[in-house]
Short mmCIF file of C-alpha atoms in Angstrom, two decimals:
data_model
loop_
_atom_site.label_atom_id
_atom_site.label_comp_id
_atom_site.label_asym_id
_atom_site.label_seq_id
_atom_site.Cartn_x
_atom_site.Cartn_y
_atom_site.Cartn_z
CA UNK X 1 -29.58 -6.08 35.27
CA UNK X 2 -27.84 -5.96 31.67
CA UNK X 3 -29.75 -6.89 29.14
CA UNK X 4 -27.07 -9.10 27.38
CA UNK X 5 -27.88 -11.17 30.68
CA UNK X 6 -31.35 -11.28 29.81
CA UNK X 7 -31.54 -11.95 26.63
CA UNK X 8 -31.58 -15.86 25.64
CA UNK X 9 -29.79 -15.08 22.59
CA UNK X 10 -26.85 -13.79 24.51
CA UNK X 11 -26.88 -15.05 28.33
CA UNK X 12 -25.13 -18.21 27.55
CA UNK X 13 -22.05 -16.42 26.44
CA UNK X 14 -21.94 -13.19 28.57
CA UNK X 15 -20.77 -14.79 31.42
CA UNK X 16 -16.67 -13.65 32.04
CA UNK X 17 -16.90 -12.49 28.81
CA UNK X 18 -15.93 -8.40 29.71
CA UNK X 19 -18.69 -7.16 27.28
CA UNK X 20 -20.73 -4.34 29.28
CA UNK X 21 -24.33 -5.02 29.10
CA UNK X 22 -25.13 -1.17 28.67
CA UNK X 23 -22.65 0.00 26.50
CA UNK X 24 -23.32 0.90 22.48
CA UNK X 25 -21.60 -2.35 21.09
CA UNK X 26 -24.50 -4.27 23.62
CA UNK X 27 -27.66 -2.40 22.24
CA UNK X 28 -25.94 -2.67 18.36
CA UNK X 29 -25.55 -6.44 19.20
CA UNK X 30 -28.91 -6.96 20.29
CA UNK X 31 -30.45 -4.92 17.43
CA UNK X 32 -28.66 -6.95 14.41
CA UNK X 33 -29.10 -10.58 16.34
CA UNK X 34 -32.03 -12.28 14.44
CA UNK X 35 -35.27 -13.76 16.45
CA UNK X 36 -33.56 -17.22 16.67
CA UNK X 37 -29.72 -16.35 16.52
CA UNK X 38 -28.15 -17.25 19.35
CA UNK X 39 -24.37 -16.08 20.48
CA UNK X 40 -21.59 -19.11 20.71
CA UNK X 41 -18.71 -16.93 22.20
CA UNK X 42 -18.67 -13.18 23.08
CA UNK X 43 -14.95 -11.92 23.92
CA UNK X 44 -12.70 -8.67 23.96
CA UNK X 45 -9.21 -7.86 22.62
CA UNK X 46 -7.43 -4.47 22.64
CA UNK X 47 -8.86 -3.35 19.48
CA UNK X 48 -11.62 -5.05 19.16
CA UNK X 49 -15.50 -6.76 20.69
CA UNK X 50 -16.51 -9.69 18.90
CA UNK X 51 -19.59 -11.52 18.78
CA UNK X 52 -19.92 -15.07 16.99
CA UNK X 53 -22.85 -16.85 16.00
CA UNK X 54 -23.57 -19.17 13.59
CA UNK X 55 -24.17 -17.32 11.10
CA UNK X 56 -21.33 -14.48 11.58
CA UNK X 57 -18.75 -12.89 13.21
CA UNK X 58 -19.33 -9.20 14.52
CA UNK X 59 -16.80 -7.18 15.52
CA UNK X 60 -16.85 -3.83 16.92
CA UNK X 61 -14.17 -1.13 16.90
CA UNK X 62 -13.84 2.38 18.46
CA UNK X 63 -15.49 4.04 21.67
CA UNK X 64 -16.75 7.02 20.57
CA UNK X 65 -17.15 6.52 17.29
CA UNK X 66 -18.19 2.52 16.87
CA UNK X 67 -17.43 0.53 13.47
CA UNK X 68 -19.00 -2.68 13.02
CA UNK X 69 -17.27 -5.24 10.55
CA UNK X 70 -19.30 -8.06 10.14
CA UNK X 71 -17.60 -11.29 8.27
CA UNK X 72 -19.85 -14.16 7.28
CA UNK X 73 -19.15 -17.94 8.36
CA UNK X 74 -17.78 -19.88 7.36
CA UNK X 75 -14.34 -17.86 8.76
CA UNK X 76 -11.05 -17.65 6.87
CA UNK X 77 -8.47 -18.94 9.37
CA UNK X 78 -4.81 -16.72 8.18
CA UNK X 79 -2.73 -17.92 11.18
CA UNK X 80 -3.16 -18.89 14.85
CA UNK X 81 -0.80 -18.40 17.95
CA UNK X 82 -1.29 -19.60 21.82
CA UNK X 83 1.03 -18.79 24.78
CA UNK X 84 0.99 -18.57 28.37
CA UNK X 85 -0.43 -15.00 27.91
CA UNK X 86 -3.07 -15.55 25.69
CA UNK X 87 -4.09 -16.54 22.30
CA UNK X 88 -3.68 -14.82 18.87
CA UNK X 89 -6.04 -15.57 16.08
CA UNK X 90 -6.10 -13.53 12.63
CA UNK X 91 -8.96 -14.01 10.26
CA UNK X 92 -9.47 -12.58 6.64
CA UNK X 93 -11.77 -9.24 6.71
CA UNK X 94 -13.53 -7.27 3.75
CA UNK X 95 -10.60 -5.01 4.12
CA UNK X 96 -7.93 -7.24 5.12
CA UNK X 97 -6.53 -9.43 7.47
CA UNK X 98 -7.37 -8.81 11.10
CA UNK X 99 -5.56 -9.61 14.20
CA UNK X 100 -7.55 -10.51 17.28
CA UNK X 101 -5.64 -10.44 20.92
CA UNK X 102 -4.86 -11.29 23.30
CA UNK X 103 -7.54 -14.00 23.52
CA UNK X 104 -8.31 -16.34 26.13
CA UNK X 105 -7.20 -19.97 25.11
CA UNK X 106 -11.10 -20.80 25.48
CA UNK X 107 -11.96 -17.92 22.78
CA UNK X 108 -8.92 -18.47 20.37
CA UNK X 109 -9.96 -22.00 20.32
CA UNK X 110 -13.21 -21.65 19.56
CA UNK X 111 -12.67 -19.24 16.86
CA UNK X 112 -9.48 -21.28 15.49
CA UNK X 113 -12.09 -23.98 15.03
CA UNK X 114 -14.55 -22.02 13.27
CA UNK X 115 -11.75 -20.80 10.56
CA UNK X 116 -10.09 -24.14 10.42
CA UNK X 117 -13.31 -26.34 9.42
CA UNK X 118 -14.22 -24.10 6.53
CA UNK X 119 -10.53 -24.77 4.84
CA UNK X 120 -11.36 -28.65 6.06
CA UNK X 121 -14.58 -28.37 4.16
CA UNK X 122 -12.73 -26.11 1.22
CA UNK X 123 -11.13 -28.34 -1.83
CA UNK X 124 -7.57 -28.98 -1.64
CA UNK X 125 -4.64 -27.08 -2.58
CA UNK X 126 -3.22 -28.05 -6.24
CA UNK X 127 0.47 -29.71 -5.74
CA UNK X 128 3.24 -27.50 -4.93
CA UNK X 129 1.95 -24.96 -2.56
CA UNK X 130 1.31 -25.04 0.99
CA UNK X 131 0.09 -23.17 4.03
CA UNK X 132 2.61 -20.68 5.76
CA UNK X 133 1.93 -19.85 9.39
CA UNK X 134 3.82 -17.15 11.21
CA UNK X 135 5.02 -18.37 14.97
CA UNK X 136 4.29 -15.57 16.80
CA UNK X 137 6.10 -16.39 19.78
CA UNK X 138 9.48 -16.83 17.95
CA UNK X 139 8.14 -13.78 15.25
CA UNK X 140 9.96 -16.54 12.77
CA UNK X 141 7.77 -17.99 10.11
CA UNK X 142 7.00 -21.76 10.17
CA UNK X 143 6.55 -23.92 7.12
CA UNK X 144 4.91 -28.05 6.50
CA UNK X 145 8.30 -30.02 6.82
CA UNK X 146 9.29 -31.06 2.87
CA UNK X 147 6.95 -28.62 1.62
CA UNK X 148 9.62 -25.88 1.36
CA UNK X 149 9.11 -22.89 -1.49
CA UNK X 150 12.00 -20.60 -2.28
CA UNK X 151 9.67 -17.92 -3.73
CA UNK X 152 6.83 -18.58 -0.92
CA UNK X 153 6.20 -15.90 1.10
CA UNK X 154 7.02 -15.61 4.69
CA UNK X 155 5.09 -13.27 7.20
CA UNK X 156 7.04 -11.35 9.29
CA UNK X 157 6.26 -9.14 12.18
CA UNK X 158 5.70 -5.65 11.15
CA UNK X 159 7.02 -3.03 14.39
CA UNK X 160 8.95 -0.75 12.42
CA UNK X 161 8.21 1.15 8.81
CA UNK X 162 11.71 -0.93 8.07
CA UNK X 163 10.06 -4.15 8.94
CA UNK X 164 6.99 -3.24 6.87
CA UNK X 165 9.42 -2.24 3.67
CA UNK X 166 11.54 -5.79 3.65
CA UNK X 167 7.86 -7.45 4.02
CA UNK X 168 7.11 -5.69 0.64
CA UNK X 169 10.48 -6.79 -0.63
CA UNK X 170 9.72 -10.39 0.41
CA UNK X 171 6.13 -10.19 -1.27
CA UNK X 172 7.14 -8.73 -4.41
CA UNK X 173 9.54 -11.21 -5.19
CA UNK X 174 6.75 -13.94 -4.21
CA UNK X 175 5.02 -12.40 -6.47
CA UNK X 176 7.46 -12.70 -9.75
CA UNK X 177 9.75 -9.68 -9.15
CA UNK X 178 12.97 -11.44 -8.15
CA UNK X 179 15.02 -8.54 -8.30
CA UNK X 180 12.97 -6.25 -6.00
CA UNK X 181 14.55 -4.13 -3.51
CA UNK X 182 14.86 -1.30 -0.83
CA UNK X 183 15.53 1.64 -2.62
CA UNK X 184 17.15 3.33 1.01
CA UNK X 185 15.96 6.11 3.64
CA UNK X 186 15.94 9.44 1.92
CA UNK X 187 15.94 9.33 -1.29
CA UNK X 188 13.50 6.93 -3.00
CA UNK X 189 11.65 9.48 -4.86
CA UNK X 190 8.42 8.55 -3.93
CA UNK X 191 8.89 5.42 -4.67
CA UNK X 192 10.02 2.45 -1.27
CA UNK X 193 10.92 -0.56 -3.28
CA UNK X 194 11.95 -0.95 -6.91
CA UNK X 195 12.04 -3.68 -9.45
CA UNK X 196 12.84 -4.03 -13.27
CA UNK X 197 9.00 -3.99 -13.24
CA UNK X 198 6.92 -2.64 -10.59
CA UNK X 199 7.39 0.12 -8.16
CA UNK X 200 5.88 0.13 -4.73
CA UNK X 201 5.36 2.21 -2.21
CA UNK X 202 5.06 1.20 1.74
CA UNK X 203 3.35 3.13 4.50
CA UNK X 204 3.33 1.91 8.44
CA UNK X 205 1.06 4.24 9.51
CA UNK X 206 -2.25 3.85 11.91
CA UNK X 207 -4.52 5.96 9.84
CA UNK X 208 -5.54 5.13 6.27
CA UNK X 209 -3.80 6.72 4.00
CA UNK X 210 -5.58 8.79 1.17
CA UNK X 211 -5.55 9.70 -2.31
CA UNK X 212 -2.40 11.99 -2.22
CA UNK X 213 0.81 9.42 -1.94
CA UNK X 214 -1.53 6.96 -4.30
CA UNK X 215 -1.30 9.87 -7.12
CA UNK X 216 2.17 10.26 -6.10
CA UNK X 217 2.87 6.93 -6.69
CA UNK X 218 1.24 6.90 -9.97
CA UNK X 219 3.01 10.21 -11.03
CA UNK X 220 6.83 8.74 -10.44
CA UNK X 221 6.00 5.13 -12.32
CA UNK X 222 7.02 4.08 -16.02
CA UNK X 223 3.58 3.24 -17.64
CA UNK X 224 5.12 -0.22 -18.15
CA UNK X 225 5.64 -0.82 -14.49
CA UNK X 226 3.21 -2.39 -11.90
CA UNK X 227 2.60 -0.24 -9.39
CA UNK X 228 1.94 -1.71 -5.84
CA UNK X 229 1.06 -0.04 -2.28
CA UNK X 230 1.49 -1.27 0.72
CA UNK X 231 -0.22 0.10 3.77
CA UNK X 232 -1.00 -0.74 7.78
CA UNK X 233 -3.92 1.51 8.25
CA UNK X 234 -6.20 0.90 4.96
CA UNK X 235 -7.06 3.36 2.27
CA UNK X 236 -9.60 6.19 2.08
CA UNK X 237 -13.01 5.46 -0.56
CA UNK X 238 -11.26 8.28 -2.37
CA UNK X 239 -7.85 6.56 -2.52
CA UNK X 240 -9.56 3.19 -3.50
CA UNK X 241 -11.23 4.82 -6.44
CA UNK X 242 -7.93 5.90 -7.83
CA UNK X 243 -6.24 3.30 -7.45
CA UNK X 244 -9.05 1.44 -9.30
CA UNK X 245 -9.13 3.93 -11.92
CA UNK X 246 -5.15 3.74 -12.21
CA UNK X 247 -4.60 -0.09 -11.97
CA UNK X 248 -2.76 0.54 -8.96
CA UNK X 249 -2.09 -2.85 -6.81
CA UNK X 250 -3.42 -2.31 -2.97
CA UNK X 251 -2.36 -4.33 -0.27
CA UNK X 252 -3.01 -4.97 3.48
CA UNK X 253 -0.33 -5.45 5.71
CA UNK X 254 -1.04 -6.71 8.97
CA UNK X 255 0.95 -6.48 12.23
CA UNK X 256 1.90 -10.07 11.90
CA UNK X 257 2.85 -9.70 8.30
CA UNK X 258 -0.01 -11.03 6.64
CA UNK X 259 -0.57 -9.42 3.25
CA UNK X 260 -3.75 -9.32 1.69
CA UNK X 261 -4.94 -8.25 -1.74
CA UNK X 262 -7.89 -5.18 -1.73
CA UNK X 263 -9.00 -4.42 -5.27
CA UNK X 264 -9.14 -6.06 -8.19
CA UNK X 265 -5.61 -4.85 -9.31
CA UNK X 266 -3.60 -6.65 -6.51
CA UNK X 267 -5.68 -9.88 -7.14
CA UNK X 268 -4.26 -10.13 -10.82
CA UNK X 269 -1.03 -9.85 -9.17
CA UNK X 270 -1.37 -12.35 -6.54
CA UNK X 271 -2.49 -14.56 -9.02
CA UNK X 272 -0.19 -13.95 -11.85
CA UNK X 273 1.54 -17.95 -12.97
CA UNK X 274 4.90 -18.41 -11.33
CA UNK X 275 8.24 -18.16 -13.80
CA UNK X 276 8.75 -21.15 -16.31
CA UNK X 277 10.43 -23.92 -14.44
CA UNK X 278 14.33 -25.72 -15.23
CA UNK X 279 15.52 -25.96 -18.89
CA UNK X 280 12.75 -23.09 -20.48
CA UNK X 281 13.70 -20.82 -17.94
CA UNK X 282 17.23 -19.52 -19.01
CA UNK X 283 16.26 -18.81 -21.98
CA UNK X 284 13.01 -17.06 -21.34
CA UNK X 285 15.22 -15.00 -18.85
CA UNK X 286 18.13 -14.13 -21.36
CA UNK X 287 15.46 -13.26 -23.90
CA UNK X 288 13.04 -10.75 -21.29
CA UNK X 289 17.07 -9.19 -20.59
CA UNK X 290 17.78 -8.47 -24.06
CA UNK X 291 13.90 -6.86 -24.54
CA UNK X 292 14.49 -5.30 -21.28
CA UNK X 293 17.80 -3.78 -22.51
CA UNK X 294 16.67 -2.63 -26.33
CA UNK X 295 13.19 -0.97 -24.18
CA UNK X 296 15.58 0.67 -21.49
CA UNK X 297 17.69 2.28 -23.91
CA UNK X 298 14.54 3.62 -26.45
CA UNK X 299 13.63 5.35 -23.48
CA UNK X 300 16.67 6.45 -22.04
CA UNK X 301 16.89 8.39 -25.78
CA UNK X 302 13.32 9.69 -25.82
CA UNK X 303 13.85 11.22 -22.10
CA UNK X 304 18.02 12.69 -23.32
CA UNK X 305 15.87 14.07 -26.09
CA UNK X 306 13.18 15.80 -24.09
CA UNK X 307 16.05 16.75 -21.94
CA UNK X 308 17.77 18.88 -24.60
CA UNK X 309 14.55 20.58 -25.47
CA UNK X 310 14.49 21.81 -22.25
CA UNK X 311 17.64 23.29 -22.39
CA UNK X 312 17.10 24.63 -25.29
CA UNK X 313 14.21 26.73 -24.11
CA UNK X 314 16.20 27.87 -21.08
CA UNK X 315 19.48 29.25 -22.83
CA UNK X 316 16.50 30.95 -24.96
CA UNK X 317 15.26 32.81 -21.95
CA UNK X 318 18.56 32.85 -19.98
CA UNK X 319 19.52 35.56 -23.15
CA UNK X 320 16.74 37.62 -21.73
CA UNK X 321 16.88 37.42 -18.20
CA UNK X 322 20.72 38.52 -18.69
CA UNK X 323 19.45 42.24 -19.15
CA UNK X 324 18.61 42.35 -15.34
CA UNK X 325 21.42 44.19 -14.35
CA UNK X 326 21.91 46.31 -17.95
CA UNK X 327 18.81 48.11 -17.28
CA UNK X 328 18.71 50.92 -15.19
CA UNK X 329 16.45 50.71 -12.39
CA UNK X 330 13.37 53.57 -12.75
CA UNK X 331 9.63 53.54 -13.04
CA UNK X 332 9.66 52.90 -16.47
CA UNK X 333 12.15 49.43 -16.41
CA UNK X 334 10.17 48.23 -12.68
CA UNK X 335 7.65 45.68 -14.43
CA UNK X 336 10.49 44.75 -16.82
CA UNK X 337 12.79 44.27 -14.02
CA UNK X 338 9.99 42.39 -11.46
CA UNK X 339 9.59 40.01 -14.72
CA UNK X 340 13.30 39.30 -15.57
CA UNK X 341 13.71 38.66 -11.97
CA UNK X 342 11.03 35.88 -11.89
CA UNK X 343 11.84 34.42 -14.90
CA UNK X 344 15.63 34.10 -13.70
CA UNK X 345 13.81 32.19 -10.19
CA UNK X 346 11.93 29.97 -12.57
CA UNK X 347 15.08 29.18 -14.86
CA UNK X 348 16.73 28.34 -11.74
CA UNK X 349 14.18 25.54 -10.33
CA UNK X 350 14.04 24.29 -14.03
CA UNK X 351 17.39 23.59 -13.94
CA UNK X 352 17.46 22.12 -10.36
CA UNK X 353 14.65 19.78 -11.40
CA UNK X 354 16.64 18.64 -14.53
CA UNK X 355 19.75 17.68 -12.50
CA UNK X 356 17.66 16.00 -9.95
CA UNK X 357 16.12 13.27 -13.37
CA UNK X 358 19.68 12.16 -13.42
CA UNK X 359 19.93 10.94 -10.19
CA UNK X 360 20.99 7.57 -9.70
CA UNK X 361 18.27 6.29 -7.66
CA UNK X 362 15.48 8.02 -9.89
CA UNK X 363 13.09 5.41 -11.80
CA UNK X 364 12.33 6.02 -15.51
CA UNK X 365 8.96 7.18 -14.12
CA UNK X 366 10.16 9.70 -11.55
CA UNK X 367 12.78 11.40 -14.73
CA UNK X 368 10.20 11.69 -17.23
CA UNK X 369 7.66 13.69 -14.06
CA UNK X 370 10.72 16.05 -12.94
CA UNK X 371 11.49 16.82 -16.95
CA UNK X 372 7.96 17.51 -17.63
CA UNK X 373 7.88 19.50 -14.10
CA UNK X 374 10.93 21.33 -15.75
CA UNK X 375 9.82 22.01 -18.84
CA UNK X 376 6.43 23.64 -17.56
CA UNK X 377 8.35 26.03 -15.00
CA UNK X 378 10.96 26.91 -18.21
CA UNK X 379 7.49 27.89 -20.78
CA UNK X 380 6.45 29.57 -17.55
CA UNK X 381 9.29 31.71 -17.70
CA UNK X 382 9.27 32.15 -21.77
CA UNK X 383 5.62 33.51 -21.03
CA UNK X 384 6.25 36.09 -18.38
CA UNK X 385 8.91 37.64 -20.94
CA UNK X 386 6.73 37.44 -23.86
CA UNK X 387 8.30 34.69 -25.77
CA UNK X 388 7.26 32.08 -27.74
CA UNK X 389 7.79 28.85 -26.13
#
């Protein structure tokens, strides 16, 4: 007989429930439940076994290798769903929102209930905002009537890496960057939405993504620019560090399109104060342009001027490299040749990377990496031919 039938603290709720008594979420479950803790509601979805008491919500993910997440009560209700199918019911997690279905209507119920009396309990919300719920039946969002927000942001479900990039769109301009957009398949840069102000990057993928694209990120980014990621599948420790360390923004995106803050970073953000209202607003705007302008064009100088020391430095070597085919090829002219020849390859990327800065669709960031990037390859080159650089 399983011992989840056995047990008092569980036998109430095992019943129908599709938890196997013998399997490792059962003996984990029976291991962490205090002497007097009983279980309300045991259920299963596709990703997940959950276990609510009063006290908590455990949830296990994983066969082989099993993850417990374990969220205290009271429960942060993000959105709810029901349907002929089943119920949907997403919660707020340690590491972002998480989406639990299908659900019987008996189990999204009770744990609707549970997230919905902790925000009765909560205080209010100050005038002016509201509470967005996705419809997850229609995938359209759905809003208090005469509560409307032009800026608010709407979830959206995510099925596509597209779908996942307009959701960053939408919550970057929630957010205070009205002019964020798509920068287009191909040829962002590193970079998967772009504002005046921030950069962001999005990735739809199942597996968390590590420290790598968060570096690149940072690499491609004006130091006045927020820098924002976006990501499905979480973030490595190692990738959370950084991004710590870099003031990098991380979010959670959820399939549903629930976004959620992870570090310290994307809180600021989230709770940056929204632009000056009516009348103030104008001319706060016309005087950030005219900053923005004077700043854009300082820059634009400082990166023409690095530019042209570039080139300087490659004419310089492209003098030397010339000789290639003077010299005559024999023992004693081999190392000179083998050097000419890879100085000439490294003159060549230089140049390649210093056509690529003044691309169109290149942010201030990503010019001032690939001059740098062109400038080290060029004193590479000066060094193999025994120049001065």
């Amino acid at each position: 007989m399983s011992h989840l039938r056995t047990d008092p603290r569980t036998s109430a709720a095992v019943r129908g429930s599709g938890w196997a008594g013998n399997s490792p979420q059962a003996e984990q479950l029976l291991s962490r439940l205090g002497h007097d803790e009983r279980v309300e509601l045991l259920f299963v979805t596709l990703r997940y076994q959950g276990a609510l008491t009063p006290r908590r919500l455990l949830l296990w993910r994983g066969v082989i290798r099993v993850e417990c997440t374990e969220i205290p009560r009271p429960l942060r209700l993000l959105g709810e769903s029901r349907s002929s199918f089943g119920g949907t019911v997403v919660l707020a997690g340690p590491g972002g929102a998480i989406e639990l279905k299908p659900l019987p209507a008996p189990a999204a119920r009770v744990l609707a209930e549970a997230g919905r009396s902790a925000d009765d309990a909560s205080t209010p919300a100050p005038a002016g905002r509201r509470t967005v719920t996705a419809d997850y039946t229609s995938g359209a969002p759905r809003a208090e009537p005469g509560t409307a927000e032009p800026s608010a942001y709407h979830p959206r479900v995510i099925r596509t890496w597209q779908d996942a990039e307009l959701a960053a769109v939408d919550h970057m301009r929630s957010l205070g960057f009205a002019d964020a957009r798509v920068t287009g398949a191909g040829a962002d840069g590193g970079v998967d939405v772009v504002a005046r102000d921030a950069v962001a990057q999005v990735k739809h993928y199942s597996q968390p993504i590590g420290v790598g694209p968060v570096r690149e990120l940072r690499g491609v980014a004006d130091a006045h620019q927020h820098l924002l990621f976006y990501a499905s599948g979480g973030y490595t420790t190692t990738a959370r560090q950084f991004a710590d360390e870099r003031g990098v923004a991380l979010y959670s995106v959820a399939e549903y399109g629930h976004i959620t803050p992870l570090n310290e970073a994307a809180t600021r953000l989230s709770a940056r104060p929204s632009p000056a209202p009516s009348s103030s607003w104008s001319q706060a705007a016309a005087w950030g342009r005219e900053v923005s302008a004077v700043r854009a064009s300082r820059r634009a100088a400082e990166l023409d001027a690095q530019r042209q020391t570039v080139l300087r430095l490659i004419a310089r070597v492209r003098a030397h490299t010339s000789e290639i085919h003077a010299l005559p090829s024999n023992r004693y002219t081999k190392d000179r040749i083998r050097a000419l020849k890879a100085a000439h390859k490294l003159i060549e990327r230089a140049e390649s990377m210093l056509a690529k800065s003044q691309a169109d669709f290149q942010t201030h960031g990503g010019r001032k990496h690939l001059i740098a990037m062109a400038d080290e390859k060029a004193r590479e080159a000066a060094l193999k031919l025994g120049m001065s650089a």
